[in-house]
Coordinates of C-alpha atoms in Angstrom, one line a residue:
X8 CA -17.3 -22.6 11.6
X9 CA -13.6 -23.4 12.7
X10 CA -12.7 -21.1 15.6
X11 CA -8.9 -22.7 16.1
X12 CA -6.0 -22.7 14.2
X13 CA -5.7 -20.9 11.0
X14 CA -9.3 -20.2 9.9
X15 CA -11.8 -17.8 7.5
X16 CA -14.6 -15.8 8.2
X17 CA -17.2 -14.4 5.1
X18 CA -19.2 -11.7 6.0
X19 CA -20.8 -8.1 4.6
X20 CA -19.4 -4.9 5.8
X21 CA -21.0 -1.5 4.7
X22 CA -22.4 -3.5 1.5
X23 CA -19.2 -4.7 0.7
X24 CA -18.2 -8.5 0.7
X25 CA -15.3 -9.3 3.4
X26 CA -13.1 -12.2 4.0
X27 CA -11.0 -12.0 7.2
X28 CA -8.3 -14.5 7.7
X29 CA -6.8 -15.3 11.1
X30 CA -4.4 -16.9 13.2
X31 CA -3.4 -17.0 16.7
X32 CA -0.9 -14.1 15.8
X33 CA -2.6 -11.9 13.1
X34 CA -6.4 -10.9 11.8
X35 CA -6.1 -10.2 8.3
X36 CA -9.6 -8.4 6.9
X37 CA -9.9 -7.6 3.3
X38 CA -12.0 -6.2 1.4
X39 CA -12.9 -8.8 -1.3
X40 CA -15.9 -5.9 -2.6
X41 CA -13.7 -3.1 -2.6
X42 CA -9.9 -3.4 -4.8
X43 CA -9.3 -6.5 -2.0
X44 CA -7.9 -3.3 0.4
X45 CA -6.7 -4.9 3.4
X46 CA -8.5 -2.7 6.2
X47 CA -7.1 -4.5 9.2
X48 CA -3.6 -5.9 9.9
X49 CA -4.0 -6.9 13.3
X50 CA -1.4 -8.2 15.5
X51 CA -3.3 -9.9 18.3
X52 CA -1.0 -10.4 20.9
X53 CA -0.7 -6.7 21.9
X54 CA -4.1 -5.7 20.2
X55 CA -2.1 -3.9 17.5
X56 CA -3.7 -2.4 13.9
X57 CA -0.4 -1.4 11.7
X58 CA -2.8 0.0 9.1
X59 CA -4.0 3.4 8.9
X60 CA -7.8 4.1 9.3
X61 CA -9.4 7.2 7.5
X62 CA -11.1 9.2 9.7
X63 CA -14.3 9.0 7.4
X64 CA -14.0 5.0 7.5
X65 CA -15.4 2.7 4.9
X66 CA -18.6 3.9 3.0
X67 CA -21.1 2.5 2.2
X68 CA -21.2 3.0 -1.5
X69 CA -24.7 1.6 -2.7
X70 CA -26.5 5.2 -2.3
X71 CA -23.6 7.4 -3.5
X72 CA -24.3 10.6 -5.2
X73 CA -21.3 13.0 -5.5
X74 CA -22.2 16.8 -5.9
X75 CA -19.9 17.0 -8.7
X76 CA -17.9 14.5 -11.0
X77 CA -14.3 15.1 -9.2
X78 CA -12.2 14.8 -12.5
X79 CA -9.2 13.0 -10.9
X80 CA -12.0 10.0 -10.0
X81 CA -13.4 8.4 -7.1
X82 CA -10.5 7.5 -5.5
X83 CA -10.2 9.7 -2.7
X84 CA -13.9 9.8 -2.6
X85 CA -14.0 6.0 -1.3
X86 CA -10.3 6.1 0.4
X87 CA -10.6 4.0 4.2
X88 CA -7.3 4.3 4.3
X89 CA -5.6 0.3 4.8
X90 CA -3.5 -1.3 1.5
X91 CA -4.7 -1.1 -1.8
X92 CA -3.4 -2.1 -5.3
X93 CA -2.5 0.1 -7.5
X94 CA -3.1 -0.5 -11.5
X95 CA -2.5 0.2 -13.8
X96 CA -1.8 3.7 -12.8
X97 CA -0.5 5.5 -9.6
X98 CA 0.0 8.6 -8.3
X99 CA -2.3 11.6 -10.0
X100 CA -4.8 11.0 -12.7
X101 CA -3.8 10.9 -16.4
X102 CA -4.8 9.6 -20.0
X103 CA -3.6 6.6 -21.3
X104 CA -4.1 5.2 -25.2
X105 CA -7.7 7.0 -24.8
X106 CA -8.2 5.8 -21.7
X107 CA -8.8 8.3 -18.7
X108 CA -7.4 6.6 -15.6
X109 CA -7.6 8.0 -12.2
X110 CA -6.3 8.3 -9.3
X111 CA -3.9 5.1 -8.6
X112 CA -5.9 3.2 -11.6
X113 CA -8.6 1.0 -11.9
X114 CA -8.7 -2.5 -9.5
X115 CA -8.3 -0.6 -6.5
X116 CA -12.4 0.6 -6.6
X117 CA -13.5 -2.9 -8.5
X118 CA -15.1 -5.3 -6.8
X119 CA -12.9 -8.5 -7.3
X120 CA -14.2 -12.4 -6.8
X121 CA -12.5 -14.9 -4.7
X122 CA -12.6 -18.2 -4.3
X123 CA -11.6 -19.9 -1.3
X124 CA -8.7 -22.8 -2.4
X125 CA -7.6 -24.1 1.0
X126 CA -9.4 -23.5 4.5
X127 CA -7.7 -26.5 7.0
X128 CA -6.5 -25.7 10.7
X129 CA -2.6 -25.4 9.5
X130 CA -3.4 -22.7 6.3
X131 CA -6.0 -20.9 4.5
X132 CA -6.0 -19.7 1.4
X133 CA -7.9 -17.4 -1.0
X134 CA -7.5 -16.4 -4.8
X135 CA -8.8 -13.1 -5.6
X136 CA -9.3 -11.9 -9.3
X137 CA -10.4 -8.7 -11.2
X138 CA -10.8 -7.8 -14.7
X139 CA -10.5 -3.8 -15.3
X140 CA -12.5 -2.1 -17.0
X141 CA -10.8 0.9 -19.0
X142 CA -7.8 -1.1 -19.8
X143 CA -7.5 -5.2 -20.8
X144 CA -5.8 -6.8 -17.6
X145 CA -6.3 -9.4 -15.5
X146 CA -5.1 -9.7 -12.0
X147 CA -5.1 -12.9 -9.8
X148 CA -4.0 -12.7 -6.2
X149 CA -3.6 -15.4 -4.1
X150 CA -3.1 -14.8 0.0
X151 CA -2.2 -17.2 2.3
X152 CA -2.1 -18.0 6.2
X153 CA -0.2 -20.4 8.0
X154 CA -1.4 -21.3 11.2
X155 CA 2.1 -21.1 12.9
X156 CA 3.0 -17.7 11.1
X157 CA 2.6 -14.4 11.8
X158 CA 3.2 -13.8 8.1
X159 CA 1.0 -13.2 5.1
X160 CA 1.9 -14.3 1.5
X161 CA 1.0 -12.6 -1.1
X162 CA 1.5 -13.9 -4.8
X163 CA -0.1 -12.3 -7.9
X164 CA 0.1 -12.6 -11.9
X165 CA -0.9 -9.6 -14.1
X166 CA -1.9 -10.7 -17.7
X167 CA -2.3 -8.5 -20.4
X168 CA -5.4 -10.0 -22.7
X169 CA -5.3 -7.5 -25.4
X170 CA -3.8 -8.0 -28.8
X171 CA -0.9 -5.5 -28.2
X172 CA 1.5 -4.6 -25.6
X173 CA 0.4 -2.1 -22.9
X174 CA 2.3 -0.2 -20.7
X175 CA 1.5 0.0 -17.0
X176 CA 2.2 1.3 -13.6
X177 CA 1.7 -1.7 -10.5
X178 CA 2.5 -0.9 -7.0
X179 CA 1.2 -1.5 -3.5
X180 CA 0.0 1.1 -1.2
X181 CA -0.2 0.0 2.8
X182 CA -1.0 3.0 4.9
X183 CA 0.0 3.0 8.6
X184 CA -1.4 5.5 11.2
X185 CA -2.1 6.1 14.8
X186 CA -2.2 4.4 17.4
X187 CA 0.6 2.2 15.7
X188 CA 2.1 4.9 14.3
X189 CA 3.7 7.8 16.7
X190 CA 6.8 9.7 16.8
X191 CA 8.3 6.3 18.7
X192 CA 8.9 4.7 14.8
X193 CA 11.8 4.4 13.2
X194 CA 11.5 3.0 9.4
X195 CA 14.5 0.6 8.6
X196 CA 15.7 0.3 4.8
X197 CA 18.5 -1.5 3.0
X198 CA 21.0 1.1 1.1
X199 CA 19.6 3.5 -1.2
X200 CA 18.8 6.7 -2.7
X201 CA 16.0 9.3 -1.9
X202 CA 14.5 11.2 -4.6
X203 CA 12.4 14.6 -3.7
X204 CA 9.8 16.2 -6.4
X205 CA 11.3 19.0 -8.2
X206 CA 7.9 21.1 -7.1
X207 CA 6.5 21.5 -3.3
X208 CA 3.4 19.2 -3.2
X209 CA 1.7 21.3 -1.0
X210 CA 2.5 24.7 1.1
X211 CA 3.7 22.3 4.0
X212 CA 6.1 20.1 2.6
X213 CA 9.4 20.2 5.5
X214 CA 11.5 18.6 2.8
X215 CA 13.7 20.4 0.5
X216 CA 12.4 20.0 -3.3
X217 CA 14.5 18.5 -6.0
X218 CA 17.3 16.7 -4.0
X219 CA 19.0 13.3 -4.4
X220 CA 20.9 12.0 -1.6
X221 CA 21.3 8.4 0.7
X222 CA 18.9 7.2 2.5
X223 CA 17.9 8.4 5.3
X224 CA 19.2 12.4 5.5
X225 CA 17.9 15.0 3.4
X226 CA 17.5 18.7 3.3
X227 CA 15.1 20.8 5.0
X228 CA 13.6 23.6 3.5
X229 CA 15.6 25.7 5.7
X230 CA 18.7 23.9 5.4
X231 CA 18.4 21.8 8.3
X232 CA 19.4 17.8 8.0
X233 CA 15.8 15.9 7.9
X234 CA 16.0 11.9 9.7
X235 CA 13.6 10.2 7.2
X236 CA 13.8 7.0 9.1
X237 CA 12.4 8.8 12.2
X238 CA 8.7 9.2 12.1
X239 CA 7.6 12.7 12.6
X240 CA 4.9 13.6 15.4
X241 CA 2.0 15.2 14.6
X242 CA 3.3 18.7 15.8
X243 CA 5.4 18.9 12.9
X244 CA 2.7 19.8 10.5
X245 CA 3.9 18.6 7.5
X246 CA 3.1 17.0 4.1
X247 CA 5.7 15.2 1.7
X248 CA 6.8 12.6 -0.3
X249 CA 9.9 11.0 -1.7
X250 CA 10.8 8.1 -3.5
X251 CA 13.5 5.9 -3.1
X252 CA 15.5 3.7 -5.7
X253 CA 18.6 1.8 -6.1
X254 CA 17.7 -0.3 -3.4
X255 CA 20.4 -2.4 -2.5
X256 CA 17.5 -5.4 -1.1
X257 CA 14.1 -5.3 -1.2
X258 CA 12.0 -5.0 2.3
X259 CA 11.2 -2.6 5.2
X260 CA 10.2 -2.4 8.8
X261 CA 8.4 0.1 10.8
X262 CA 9.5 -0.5 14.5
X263 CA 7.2 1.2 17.0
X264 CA 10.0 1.7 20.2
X265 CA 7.4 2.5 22.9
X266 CA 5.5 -0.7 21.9
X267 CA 7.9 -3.1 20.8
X268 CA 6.0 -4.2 17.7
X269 CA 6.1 -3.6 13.7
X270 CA 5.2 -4.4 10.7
X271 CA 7.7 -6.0 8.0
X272 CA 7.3 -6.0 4.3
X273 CA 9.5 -7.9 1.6
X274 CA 8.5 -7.8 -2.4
X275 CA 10.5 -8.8 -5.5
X276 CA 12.8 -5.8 -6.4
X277 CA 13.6 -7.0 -10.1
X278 CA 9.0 -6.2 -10.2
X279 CA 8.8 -3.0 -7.6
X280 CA 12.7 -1.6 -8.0
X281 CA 10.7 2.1 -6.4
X282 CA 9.4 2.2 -3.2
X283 CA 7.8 5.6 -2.3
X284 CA 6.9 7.1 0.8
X285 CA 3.9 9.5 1.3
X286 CA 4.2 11.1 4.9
X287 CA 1.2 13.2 6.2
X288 CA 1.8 14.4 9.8
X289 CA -0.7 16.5 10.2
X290 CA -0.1 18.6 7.3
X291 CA -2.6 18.0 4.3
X292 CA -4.3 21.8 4.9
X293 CA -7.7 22.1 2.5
X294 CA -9.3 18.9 0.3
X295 CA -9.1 15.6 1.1
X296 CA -7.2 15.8 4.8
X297 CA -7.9 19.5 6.3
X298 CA -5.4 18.4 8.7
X299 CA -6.9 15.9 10.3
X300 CA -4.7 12.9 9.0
X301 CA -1.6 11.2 10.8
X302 CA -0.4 8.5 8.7
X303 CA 2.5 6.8 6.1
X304 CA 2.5 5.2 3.4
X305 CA 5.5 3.0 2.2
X306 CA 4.7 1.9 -1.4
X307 CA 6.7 -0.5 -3.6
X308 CA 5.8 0.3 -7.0
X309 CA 7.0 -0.4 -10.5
X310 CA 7.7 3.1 -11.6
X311 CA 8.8 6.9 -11.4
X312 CA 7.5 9.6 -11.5
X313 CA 4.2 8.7 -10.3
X314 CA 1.7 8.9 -13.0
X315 CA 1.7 6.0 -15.9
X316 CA 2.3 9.2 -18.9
X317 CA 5.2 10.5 -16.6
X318 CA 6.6 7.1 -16.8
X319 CA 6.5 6.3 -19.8
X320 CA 8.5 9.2 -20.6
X321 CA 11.1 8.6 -18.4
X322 CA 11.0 4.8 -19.7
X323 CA 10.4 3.1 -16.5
X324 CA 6.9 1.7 -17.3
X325 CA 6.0 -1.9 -17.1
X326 CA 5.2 -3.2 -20.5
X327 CA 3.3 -6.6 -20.7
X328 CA 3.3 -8.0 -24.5
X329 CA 0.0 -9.1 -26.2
X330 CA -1.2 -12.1 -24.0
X331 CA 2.1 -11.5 -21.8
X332 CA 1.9 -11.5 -17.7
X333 CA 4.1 -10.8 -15.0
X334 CA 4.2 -12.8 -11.5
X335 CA 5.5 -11.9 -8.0
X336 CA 5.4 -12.5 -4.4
X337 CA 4.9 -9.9 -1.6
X338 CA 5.5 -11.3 2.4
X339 CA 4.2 -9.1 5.0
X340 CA 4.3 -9.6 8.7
X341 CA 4.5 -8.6 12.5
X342 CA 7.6 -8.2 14.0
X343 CA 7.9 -8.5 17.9
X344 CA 10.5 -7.7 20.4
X345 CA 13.1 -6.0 18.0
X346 CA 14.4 -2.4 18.4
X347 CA 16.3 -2.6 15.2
X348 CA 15.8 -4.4 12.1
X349 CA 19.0 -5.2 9.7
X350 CA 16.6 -7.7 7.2
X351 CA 14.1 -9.6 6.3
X352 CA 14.8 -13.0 4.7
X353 CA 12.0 -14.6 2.4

């Protein structure tokens, strides 16, 4: 029943289980029922949500009955927007050692335990965990809060408890929207290369297809230089995604300018060496957005292109050996009072 400091709150939300974790800077809400998505990143100072919120919101799943079986899976179906966890697929649906796998894999629609390991005024501390169901991993996630920080730690292991080595796509998928995000942002990145599909993802994508160039100008489709690092506003209508890689450090910001706030996130490059960026301003015409979404996404992932079959063909795939697991840390955080960001330091 804490109310200072760092602190915890349990409580049910649309029938799924939440846990929000708070501090006098940030109010961190997850999920815990649905993939642990983090709904709310909440910088309290300013009243400040960085993530993204669907316009259909959470569902509550308990009465669900889709029309039809959508073949590429529920994803979408359930999407709030927020961060989710992607594995052991991303991207687009696909088949895997029998498996069918959909959209952006399995633990991000699971329901995962947790288990609360430190709750004291200076830091709290909950390990979440999941077994999949279509495929034989484990994953354990552990976040913490200081109370004096406006910075949450992240630190997972992914163990493979089959009795052969699996392949795998991991990755990390925060979503940031309005009223955070407007045409005010700027994205800062360390050195690296932008990669653009060699086919138009949808009718429209502003970005030239099939280009690799540095970080942050690329072609238009009519030739004209494109800012990556400057958010688009919604006028611009447009749909795209690239990837980026050769990163020379691993972490980004997006600044708001008219606010004087942002949101920081540093991972373990030698885990997520991709980081892709999914930019709908405005411009997802038809199924799922019909227009009505504003929002980024700024994913480190371990792979390219983005399904787990395309990846393994171009031999950038995660393998895990029988019994074999992989760990890594993830920092997110508020940024205040900074135009420009050269780095984040762990």
């Amino acid at each position: 029943e804490r109310n200072w400091g760092a602190r915890l709150t349990e409580f049910e939300f649309h029938g799924y289980g939440m846990v929000a974790m708070e501090n006098r800077f940030l109010r961190v809400v997850i999920a815990a029922g649905k993939g642990t998505d983090i709904l709310e990143f909440l910088y309290k100072p300013l009243d400040v949500d960085f993530m993204w919120r669907s316009y259909t919101g959470l569902r509550d799943s308990r009465n669900f009955h889709p029309s039809i079986a959508n073949p590429n899976g529920c994803f979408i179906d359930h999407y709030a927007g927020g961060w989710q966890e992607m594995l052991p697929n991303g991207g687009n649906d696909c088949k895997y050692k029998g498996a069918a796998l959909g959209v952006h894999g399995e633990v991000c629609l699971l329901p995962w335990r947790y288990e609360i390991i430190k709750d004291t005024s200076d830091e709290v501390s909950v390990r979440f965990s999941v077994r999949t169901l279509r495929t034989p991993f484990h994953v354990e996630k552990t976040l913490t809060l200081n109370a004096e920080q406006p910075v949450l730690r992240i630190n997972e292991v992914v163990r493979n408890e089959a009795d052969e080595p699996m392949d795998l796509m991991w990755g990390h998928h925060p979503a940031f929207g309005w009223p955070f995000l407007d045409e005010t942002c700027r994205i800062f990145l360390p050195p690296c290369r932008v990669l653009t599909p060699e086919e138009y993802m949808s009718p429209t994508c502003r970005l030239e297809r099939g280009q690799e160039t540095e970080w942050p100008l690329v072609k238009g489709r009519k030739g004209e230089a494109v800012d990556l690092s400057q958010v688009a506003p919604p006028e611009a209508r447009a749909h795209d995604l690239a990837f980026m890689h050769d990163l020379q450090d691993s972490w980004y910001a997006v600044v708001n300018g008219s606010r004087g706030v942002g949101f920081g996130l540093r991972w373990d490059k030698a885990t997520f060496p991709y980081l892709w960026f999914w930019q709908v301003y405005r411009g997802g015409m038809g199924y799922p957005w019909y227009g009505a979404s504003y929002n980024i996404a700024l994913e480190p992932v371990s792979s390219y292109p983005p399904t787990l079959t395309e990846a393994i063909k171009a031999k950038t795939q995660m393998v895990l050996p029988a019994g074999g697991e992989r760990r890594t840390q993830l920092l997110a955080l508020a940024i205040s009072e900074r135009a420009v960001v050269s780095g984040i330091d762990p």
